[in-house]
PDB file of C-alpha atoms in Angstrom:
ATOM      1  CA  MET A   1       0.000   0.000   0.000  1.00  0.00           C
ATOM      2  CA  GLU A   2       1.287   3.442  -0.875  1.00  0.00           C
ATOM      3  CA  GLN A   3       2.146   5.880   1.870  1.00  0.00           C
ATOM      4  CA  GLY A   4      -0.682   8.222   0.897  1.00  0.00           C
ATOM      5  CA  ASP A   5      -3.163   5.379   1.180  1.00  0.00           C
ATOM      6  CA  GLN A   6      -1.876   4.511   4.653  1.00  0.00           C
ATOM      7  CA  VAL A   7      -2.232   8.117   5.786  1.00  0.00           C
ATOM      8  CA  ALA A   8      -5.710   8.295   4.266  1.00  0.00           C
ATOM      9  CA  ARG A   9      -6.886   5.144   6.015  1.00  0.00           C
ATOM     10  CA  ALA A  10      -5.467   6.255   9.345  1.00  0.00           C
ATOM     11  CA  PHE A  11      -7.089   9.658   8.950  1.00  0.00           C
ATOM     12  CA  VAL A  12     -10.456   8.168   7.989  1.00  0.00           C
ATOM     13  CA  GLU A  13     -10.435   5.780  10.924  1.00  0.00           C
ATOM     14  CA  HIS A  14      -9.555   8.592  13.307  1.00  0.00           C
ATOM     15  CA  TYR A  15     -12.061  11.032  11.824  1.00  0.00           C
ATOM     16  CA  TYR A  16     -15.106   8.783  12.006  1.00  0.00           C
ATOM     17  CA  SER A  17     -14.300   7.239  15.365  1.00  0.00           C
ATOM     18  CA  THR A  18     -13.956  10.777  16.750  1.00  0.00           C
ATOM     19  CA  PHE A  19     -17.210  11.780  15.037  1.00  0.00           C
ATOM     20  CA  ASP A  20     -19.004   8.822  16.603  1.00  0.00           C
ATOM     21  CA  THR A  21     -17.629   9.208  20.124  1.00  0.00           C
ATOM     22  CA  ASN A  22     -16.709  12.864  20.742  1.00  0.00           C
ATOM     23  CA  ARG A  23     -17.856  15.055  17.888  1.00  0.00           C
ATOM     24  CA  ALA A  24     -16.626  18.315  19.446  1.00  0.00           C
ATOM     25  CA  ALA A  25     -13.075  16.975  19.349  1.00  0.00           C
ATOM     26  CA  LEU A  26     -13.164  17.156  15.549  1.00  0.00           C
ATOM     27  CA  SER A  27     -12.245  20.829  15.955  1.00  0.00           C
ATOM     28  CA  SER A  28      -8.587  19.842  16.213  1.00  0.00           C
ATOM     29  CA  LEU A  29      -8.736  18.557  12.617  1.00  0.00           C
ATOM     30  CA  TYR A  30      -9.878  21.865  11.093  1.00  0.00           C
ATOM     31  CA  GLN A  31      -8.276  25.310  10.905  1.00  0.00           C
ATOM     32  CA  GLU A  32      -9.580  28.825  10.270  1.00  0.00           C
ATOM     33  CA  SER A  33      -9.227  28.442   6.500  1.00  0.00           C
ATOM     34  CA  SER A  34     -11.065  25.099   6.439  1.00  0.00           C
ATOM     35  CA  MET A  35     -14.293  24.730   4.502  1.00  0.00           C
ATOM     36  CA  LEU A  36     -17.161  22.305   4.938  1.00  0.00           C
ATOM     37  CA  THR A  37     -19.982  21.789   2.466  1.00  0.00           C
ATOM     38  CA  PHE A  38     -22.579  19.658   4.257  1.00  0.00           C
ATOM     39  CA  GLU A  39     -25.544  18.644   2.106  1.00  0.00           C
ATOM     40  CA  GLY A  40     -24.974  21.836   0.111  1.00  0.00           C
ATOM     41  CA  GLN A  41     -24.624  24.174   3.112  1.00  0.00           C
ATOM     42  CA  LYS A  42     -21.278  25.960   3.364  1.00  0.00           C
ATOM     43  CA  PHE A  43     -19.302  26.640   6.547  1.00  0.00           C
ATOM     44  CA  GLN A  44     -15.838  28.101   7.053  1.00  0.00           C
ATOM     45  CA  GLY A  45     -13.486  27.890  10.028  1.00  0.00           C
ATOM     46  CA  ALA A  46     -13.071  25.215  12.684  1.00  0.00           C
ATOM     47  CA  GLN A  47     -15.590  26.794  15.035  1.00  0.00           C
ATOM     48  CA  ASN A  48     -18.384  27.131  12.470  1.00  0.00           C
ATOM     49  CA  ILE A  49     -17.713  23.682  11.054  1.00  0.00           C
ATOM     50  CA  VAL A  50     -17.781  21.922  14.410  1.00  0.00           C
ATOM     51  CA  GLY A  51     -20.761  24.071  15.393  1.00  0.00           C
ATOM     52  CA  LYS A  52     -22.612  22.531  12.457  1.00  0.00           C
ATOM     53  CA  LEU A  53     -21.439  18.999  13.121  1.00  0.00           C
ATOM     54  CA  THR A  54     -22.342  19.120  16.817  1.00  0.00           C
ATOM     55  CA  SER A  55     -25.804  20.563  16.110  1.00  0.00           C
ATOM     56  CA  LEU A  56     -26.911  17.882  13.657  1.00  0.00           C
ATOM     57  CA  PRO A  57     -30.308  16.495  14.664  1.00  0.00           C
ATOM     58  CA  PHE A  58     -28.986  13.247  16.087  1.00  0.00           C
ATOM     59  CA  GLU A  59     -26.837  12.759  19.122  1.00  0.00           C
ATOM     60  CA  GLN A  60     -25.492   9.316  18.476  1.00  0.00           C
ATOM     61  CA  CYS A  61     -24.405   7.787  15.223  1.00  0.00           C
ATOM     62  CA  LYS A  62     -22.094   5.175  13.829  1.00  0.00           C
ATOM     63  CA  HIS A  63     -20.190   5.444  10.549  1.00  0.00           C
ATOM     64  CA  SER A  64     -19.159   2.282   8.693  1.00  0.00           C
ATOM     65  CA  ILE A  65     -16.649   2.815   5.920  1.00  0.00           C
ATOM     66  CA  THR A  66     -17.141   0.911   2.665  1.00  0.00           C
ATOM     67  CA  THR A  67     -14.355   2.399   0.520  1.00  0.00           C
ATOM     68  CA  THR A  68     -11.439   4.803   0.995  1.00  0.00           C
ATOM     69  CA  ASP A  69      -9.659   6.182  -2.060  1.00  0.00           C
ATOM     70  CA  CYS A  70      -6.686   8.524  -1.960  1.00  0.00           C
ATOM     71  CA  GLN A  71      -4.646  10.528  -4.442  1.00  0.00           C
ATOM     72  CA  PRO A  72      -1.727  12.837  -3.818  1.00  0.00           C
ATOM     73  CA  SER A  73      -2.655  16.371  -4.833  1.00  0.00           C
ATOM     74  CA  SER A  74       0.031  18.285  -6.716  1.00  0.00           C
ATOM     75  CA  SER A  75       3.530  18.180  -5.253  1.00  0.00           C
ATOM     76  CA  ASN A  76       3.025  19.928  -1.938  1.00  0.00           C
ATOM     77  CA  GLY A  77       2.208  16.892   0.167  1.00  0.00           C
ATOM     78  CA  THR A  78      -1.536  17.379   0.243  1.00  0.00           C
ATOM     79  CA  LEU A  79      -3.896  14.435  -0.126  1.00  0.00           C
ATOM     80  CA  LEU A  80      -7.330  13.981  -1.626  1.00  0.00           C
ATOM     81  CA  VAL A  81      -9.376  11.388   0.238  1.00  0.00           C
ATOM     82  CA  PHE A  82     -12.708  10.039  -0.987  1.00  0.00           C
ATOM     83  CA  VAL A  83     -14.875   7.931   1.293  1.00  0.00           C
ATOM     84  CA  SER A  84     -18.110   6.021   0.861  1.00  0.00           C
ATOM     85  CA  GLY A  85     -19.955   4.300   3.633  1.00  0.00           C
ATOM     86  CA  ASN A  86     -23.041   3.904   5.767  1.00  0.00           C
ATOM     87  CA  LEU A  87     -24.312   6.023   8.601  1.00  0.00           C
ATOM     88  CA  GLN A  88     -26.520   4.553  11.285  1.00  0.00           C
ATOM     89  CA  LEU A  89     -28.392   6.923  13.554  1.00  0.00           C
ATOM     90  CA  ALA A  90     -29.253   5.914  17.122  1.00  0.00           C
ATOM     91  CA  GLY A  91     -32.665   4.310  17.339  1.00  0.00           C
ATOM     92  CA  GLU A  92     -33.015   3.852  13.575  1.00  0.00           C
ATOM     93  CA  GLN A  93     -32.490   0.609  11.750  1.00  0.00           C
ATOM     94  CA  HIS A  94     -32.224   2.075   8.283  1.00  0.00           C
ATOM     95  CA  LEU A  95     -28.674   2.777   7.128  1.00  0.00           C
ATOM     96  CA  LEU A  96     -28.029   6.037   5.300  1.00  0.00           C
ATOM     97  CA  LYS A  97     -25.444   5.791   2.538  1.00  0.00           C
ATOM     98  CA  PHE A  98     -23.034   8.688   2.335  1.00  0.00           C
ATOM     99  CA  SER A  99     -20.002   9.834   0.420  1.00  0.00           C
ATOM    100  CA  GLN A 100     -17.502  12.426   1.532  1.00  0.00           C
ATOM    101  CA  MET A 101     -14.271  13.936   0.330  1.00  0.00           C
ATOM    102  CA  PHE A 102     -11.440  15.558   2.251  1.00  0.00           C
ATOM    103  CA  HIS A 103      -8.529  17.649   1.060  1.00  0.00           C
ATOM    104  CA  LEU A 104      -5.830  17.104   3.677  1.00  0.00           C
ATOM    105  CA  MET A 105      -2.986  19.576   4.184  1.00  0.00           C
ATOM    106  CA  PRO A 106       0.233  18.704   6.010  1.00  0.00           C
ATOM    107  CA  THR A 107       1.003  20.591   9.197  1.00  0.00           C
ATOM    108  CA  PRO A 108       4.521  21.614  10.292  1.00  0.00           C
ATOM    109  CA  GLN A 109       4.163  19.010  13.050  1.00  0.00           C
ATOM    110  CA  GLY A 110       3.923  16.193  10.515  1.00  0.00           C
ATOM    111  CA  SER A 111       0.208  15.544  10.764  1.00  0.00           C
ATOM    112  CA  PHE A 112      -2.657  16.746   8.573  1.00  0.00           C
ATOM    113  CA  TYR A 113      -5.619  19.061   8.850  1.00  0.00           C
ATOM    114  CA  VAL A 114      -8.776  19.196   6.741  1.00  0.00           C
ATOM    115  CA  GLN A 115      -8.775  22.123   4.311  1.00  0.00           C
ATOM    116  CA  SER A 116     -11.839  20.965   2.364  1.00  0.00           C
ATOM    117  CA  ASP A 117     -14.651  18.670   3.456  1.00  0.00           C
ATOM    118  CA  ILE A 118     -17.670  17.902   1.273  1.00  0.00           C
ATOM    119  CA  PHE A 119     -20.378  15.562   2.591  1.00  0.00           C
ATOM    120  CA  ARG A 120     -23.429  14.148   0.849  1.00  0.00           C
ATOM    121  CA  LEU A 121     -26.011  11.567   1.759  1.00  0.00           C
ATOM    122  CA  ASN A 122     -26.769   9.245  -1.153  1.00  0.00           C
ATOM    123  CA  TYR A 123     -30.469   8.705  -0.768  1.00  0.00           C
ATOM    124  CA  ALA A 124     -31.355   5.270  -2.058  1.00  0.00           C
TER     125      ALA A 124
ATOM    126  CA  MET B   1     -24.157  31.679  -7.337  1.00  0.00           C
ATOM    127  CA  GLU B   2     -20.414  31.977  -6.806  1.00  0.00           C
ATOM    128  CA  GLN B   3     -18.093  31.922  -9.773  1.00  0.00           C
ATOM    129  CA  GLY B   4     -16.555  28.600  -8.717  1.00  0.00           C
ATOM    130  CA  ASP B   5     -20.007  27.033  -8.584  1.00  0.00           C
ATOM    131  CA  GLN B   6     -20.780  28.280 -12.075  1.00  0.00           C
ATOM    132  CA  VAL B   7     -17.529  26.836 -13.405  1.00  0.00           C
ATOM    133  CA  ALA B   8     -18.207  23.562 -11.613  1.00  0.00           C
ATOM    134  CA  ARG B   9     -21.707  23.211 -13.048  1.00  0.00           C
ATOM    135  CA  ALA B  10     -20.538  24.049 -16.556  1.00  0.00           C
ATOM    136  CA  PHE B  11     -17.701  21.536 -16.231  1.00  0.00           C
ATOM    137  CA  VAL B  12     -19.977  18.807 -14.894  1.00  0.00           C
ATOM    138  CA  GLU B  13     -22.518  19.315 -17.648  1.00  0.00           C
ATOM    139  CA  HIS B  14     -19.780  19.199 -20.286  1.00  0.00           C
ATOM    140  CA  TYR B  15     -18.029  16.202 -18.750  1.00  0.00           C
ATOM    141  CA  TYR B  16     -21.049  13.919 -18.514  1.00  0.00           C
ATOM    142  CA  SER B  17     -22.598  14.918 -21.837  1.00  0.00           C
ATOM    143  CA  THR B  18     -19.228  14.144 -23.460  1.00  0.00           C
ATOM    144  CA  PHE B  19     -19.027  10.860 -21.532  1.00  0.00           C
ATOM    145  CA  ASP B  20     -22.495   9.871 -22.743  1.00  0.00           C
ATOM    146  CA  THR B  21     -22.051  10.868 -26.402  1.00  0.00           C
ATOM    147  CA  ASN B  22     -18.352  10.645 -27.347  1.00  0.00           C
ATOM    148  CA  ARG B  23     -16.352   9.114 -24.535  1.00  0.00           C
ATOM    149  CA  ALA B  24     -13.010   9.249 -26.402  1.00  0.00           C
ATOM    150  CA  ALA B  25     -13.290  13.045 -26.524  1.00  0.00           C
ATOM    151  CA  LEU B  26     -12.801  13.141 -22.748  1.00  0.00           C
ATOM    152  CA  SER B  27      -9.067  12.942 -23.486  1.00  0.00           C
ATOM    153  CA  SER B  28      -9.017  16.707 -24.001  1.00  0.00           C
ATOM    154  CA  LEU B  29      -9.976  17.164 -20.316  1.00  0.00           C
ATOM    155  CA  TYR B  30      -6.992  15.232 -18.922  1.00  0.00           C
ATOM    156  CA  GLN B  31      -3.235  15.794 -19.106  1.00  0.00           C
ATOM    157  CA  GLU B  32      -0.181  13.586 -18.596  1.00  0.00           C
ATOM    158  CA  SER B  33      -0.127  14.277 -14.862  1.00  0.00           C
ATOM    159  CA  SER B  34      -3.832  13.485 -14.418  1.00  0.00           C
ATOM    160  CA  MET B  35      -4.904  10.636 -12.160  1.00  0.00           C
ATOM    161  CA  LEU B  36      -8.070   8.555 -12.191  1.00  0.00           C
ATOM    162  CA  THR B  37      -9.138   6.170  -9.453  1.00  0.00           C
ATOM    163  CA  PHE B  38     -12.052   4.174 -10.866  1.00  0.00           C
ATOM    164  CA  GLU B  39     -13.661   1.781  -8.416  1.00  0.00           C
ATOM    165  CA  GLY B  40     -10.296   1.538  -6.662  1.00  0.00           C
ATOM    166  CA  GLN B  41      -8.218   1.006  -9.830  1.00  0.00           C
ATOM    167  CA  LYS B  42      -5.588   3.681 -10.501  1.00  0.00           C
ATOM    168  CA  PHE B  43      -4.672   5.154 -13.876  1.00  0.00           C
ATOM    169  CA  GLN B  44      -2.344   8.018 -14.784  1.00  0.00           C
ATOM    170  CA  GLY B  45      -2.152  10.140 -17.938  1.00  0.00           C
ATOM    171  CA  ALA B  46      -4.826  11.127 -20.437  1.00  0.00           C
ATOM    172  CA  GLN B  47      -4.232   8.109 -22.664  1.00  0.00           C
ATOM    173  CA  ASN B  48      -4.463   5.506 -19.885  1.00  0.00           C
ATOM    174  CA  ILE B  49      -7.458   7.229 -18.321  1.00  0.00           C
ATOM    175  CA  VAL B  50      -9.440   7.453 -21.522  1.00  0.00           C
ATOM    176  CA  GLY B  51      -8.324   3.928 -22.400  1.00  0.00           C
ATOM    177  CA  LYS B  52     -10.035   2.782 -19.206  1.00  0.00           C
ATOM    178  CA  LEU B  53     -13.147   4.867 -19.738  1.00  0.00           C
ATOM    179  CA  THR B  54     -13.607   3.738 -23.332  1.00  0.00           C
ATOM    180  CA  SER B  55     -13.140   0.060 -22.428  1.00  0.00           C
ATOM    181  CA  LEU B  56     -15.802  -0.080 -19.723  1.00  0.00           C
ATOM    182  CA  PRO B  57     -18.157  -3.004 -20.324  1.00  0.00           C
ATOM    183  CA  PHE B  58     -21.013  -0.891 -21.627  1.00  0.00           C
ATOM    184  CA  GLU B  59     -21.138   1.104 -24.822  1.00  0.00           C
ATOM    185  CA  GLN B  60     -24.007   3.414 -24.069  1.00  0.00           C
ATOM    186  CA  CYS B  61     -24.883   5.103 -20.827  1.00  0.00           C
ATOM    187  CA  LYS B  62     -26.616   8.153 -19.474  1.00  0.00           C
ATOM    188  CA  HIS B  63     -25.547  10.110 -16.399  1.00  0.00           C
ATOM    189  CA  SER B  64     -28.111  12.127 -14.439  1.00  0.00           C
ATOM    190  CA  ILE B  65     -26.648  14.552 -11.925  1.00  0.00           C
ATOM    191  CA  THR B  66     -28.314  14.841  -8.524  1.00  0.00           C
ATOM    192  CA  THR B  67     -25.914  17.219  -6.744  1.00  0.00           C
ATOM    193  CA  THR B  68     -22.854  19.283  -7.628  1.00  0.00           C
ATOM    194  CA  ASP B  69     -20.770  20.803  -4.828  1.00  0.00           C
ATOM    195  CA  CYS B  70     -17.710  22.979  -5.352  1.00  0.00           C
ATOM    196  CA  GLN B  71     -15.005  24.496  -3.200  1.00  0.00           C
ATOM    197  CA  PRO B  72     -12.023  26.584  -4.239  1.00  0.00           C
ATOM    198  CA  SER B  73      -8.822  24.749  -3.374  1.00  0.00           C
ATOM    199  CA  SER B  74      -6.079  26.899  -1.856  1.00  0.00           C
ATOM    200  CA  SER B  75      -5.305  30.165  -3.609  1.00  0.00           C
ATOM    201  CA  ASN B  76      -4.058  28.965  -6.972  1.00  0.00           C
ATOM    202  CA  GLY B  77      -7.374  28.930  -8.799  1.00  0.00           C
ATOM    203  CA  THR B  78      -7.988  25.202  -8.578  1.00  0.00           C
ATOM    204  CA  LEU B  79     -11.429  23.824  -7.810  1.00  0.00           C
ATOM    205  CA  LEU B  80     -12.698  20.761  -5.992  1.00  0.00           C
ATOM    206  CA  VAL B  81     -15.918  19.428  -7.482  1.00  0.00           C
ATOM    207  CA  PHE B  82     -18.024  16.717  -5.892  1.00  0.00           C
ATOM    208  CA  VAL B  83     -20.854  15.090  -7.816  1.00  0.00           C
ATOM    209  CA  SER B  84     -23.555  12.583  -6.979  1.00  0.00           C
ATOM    210  CA  GLY B  85     -25.957  11.122  -9.465  1.00  0.00           C
ATOM    211  CA  ASN B  86     -27.388   8.144 -11.279  1.00  0.00           C
ATOM    212  CA  LEU B  87     -25.956   6.136 -14.125  1.00  0.00           C
ATOM    213  CA  GLN B  88     -28.217   4.258 -16.497  1.00  0.00           C
ATOM    214  CA  LEU B  89     -26.669   1.637 -18.764  1.00  0.00           C
ATOM    215  CA  ALA B  90     -28.188   0.886 -22.158  1.00  0.00           C
ATOM    216  CA  GLY B  91     -30.706  -1.938 -21.960  1.00  0.00           C
ATOM    217  CA  GLU B  92     -30.902  -1.898 -18.155  1.00  0.00           C
ATOM    218  CA  GLN B  93     -33.704  -0.350 -16.172  1.00  0.00           C
ATOM    219  CA  HIS B  94     -31.912  -0.291 -12.849  1.00  0.00           C
ATOM    220  CA  LEU B  95     -30.156   2.990 -12.066  1.00  0.00           C
ATOM    221  CA  LEU B  96     -26.700   2.797 -10.513  1.00  0.00           C
ATOM    222  CA  LYS B  97     -25.972   5.513  -7.981  1.00  0.00           C
ATOM    223  CA  PHE B  98     -22.507   7.005  -8.191  1.00  0.00           C
ATOM    224  CA  SER B  99     -20.397   9.709  -6.643  1.00  0.00           C
ATOM    225  CA  GLN B 100     -17.308  11.284  -8.130  1.00  0.00           C
ATOM    226  CA  MET B 101     -14.855  14.003  -7.321  1.00  0.00           C
ATOM    227  CA  PHE B 102     -12.679  16.117  -9.581  1.00  0.00           C
ATOM    228  CA  HIS B 103      -9.758  18.385  -8.792  1.00  0.00           C
ATOM    229  CA  LEU B 104      -9.749  20.951 -11.600  1.00  0.00           C
ATOM    230  CA  MET B 105      -6.634  22.930 -12.530  1.00  0.00           C
ATOM    231  CA  PRO B 106      -6.731  26.124 -14.561  1.00  0.00           C
ATOM    232  CA  THR B 107      -4.973  26.124 -17.932  1.00  0.00           C
ATOM    233  CA  PRO B 108      -3.111  29.118 -19.380  1.00  0.00           C
ATOM    234  CA  GLN B 109      -5.956  29.357 -21.925  1.00  0.00           C
ATOM    235  CA  GLY B 110      -8.485  30.078 -19.205  1.00  0.00           C
ATOM    236  CA  SER B 111     -10.178  26.711 -19.078  1.00  0.00           C
ATOM    237  CA  PHE B 112      -9.637  23.768 -16.718  1.00  0.00           C
ATOM    238  CA  TYR B 113      -8.279  20.254 -16.883  1.00  0.00           C
ATOM    239  CA  VAL B 114      -8.848  17.339 -14.524  1.00  0.00           C
ATOM    240  CA  GLN B 115      -5.843  16.664 -12.310  1.00  0.00           C
ATOM    241  CA  SER B 116      -7.644  14.199 -10.011  1.00  0.00           C
ATOM    242  CA  ASP B 117     -10.706  12.087 -10.698  1.00  0.00           C
ATOM    243  CA  ILE B 118     -12.106   9.575  -8.213  1.00  0.00           C
ATOM    244  CA  PHE B 119     -15.200   7.561  -9.128  1.00  0.00           C
ATOM    245  CA  ARG B 120     -17.264   5.164  -7.035  1.00  0.00           C
ATOM    246  CA  LEU B 121     -20.520   3.363  -7.533  1.00  0.00           C
ATOM    247  CA  ASN B 122     -22.702   3.508  -4.415  1.00  0.00           C
ATOM    248  CA  TYR B 123     -24.282   0.101  -4.422  1.00  0.00           C
ATOM    249  CA  ALA B 124     -27.710   0.326  -2.882  1.00  0.00           C
TER     250      ALA B 124
END
């Protein structure tokens, strides 16, 4: 597996397990320049983005990842990550299919933050 | 509508109408550095990418776009475009749901080419 793919899988695992257990902690993955498009609604900055994610109309959920694809983006160490999966909301049996993309930027500390995040439910 | 969104919608309309009517002509939208990840398979360069797209096991298809999301990517004029929609193959009634992302790079001529392309079917 290529290095980018390893980073992408580690990021995806971390992102969704944090989302499912402590959504407010996602703020550490975004910066002021970060952008989220959630079902067509646009948000910018870690605070606004996590404000949206923590005010979604369900308190508990569980993401299951079906596919993770990754490509390096240009030569500056950024990564494009594309995810598809299922989202189960607490108390509901029906699984919602979703797809999501992230543009990950390297930090000086050797980790990554999310510059771009686009999320869509794929209504079946 | 923001300028990036307008560009994204025009690109998406052009891309899928070309795909559905003259798939080989998609080669003009890719360059040698371009990357395609198609259902997890990786291809690089316009020739390899269009070779894959023109050898898919269906000759006729029709894409219907459900959503198009766009974000500017960093400050260099590139765009991230995220699409969801349905794909109908000739002779089949069942619609396949898909999602796809593009990283578009500006050309000196004022148009865009596809640097990154990631495609996934969302099996329902």
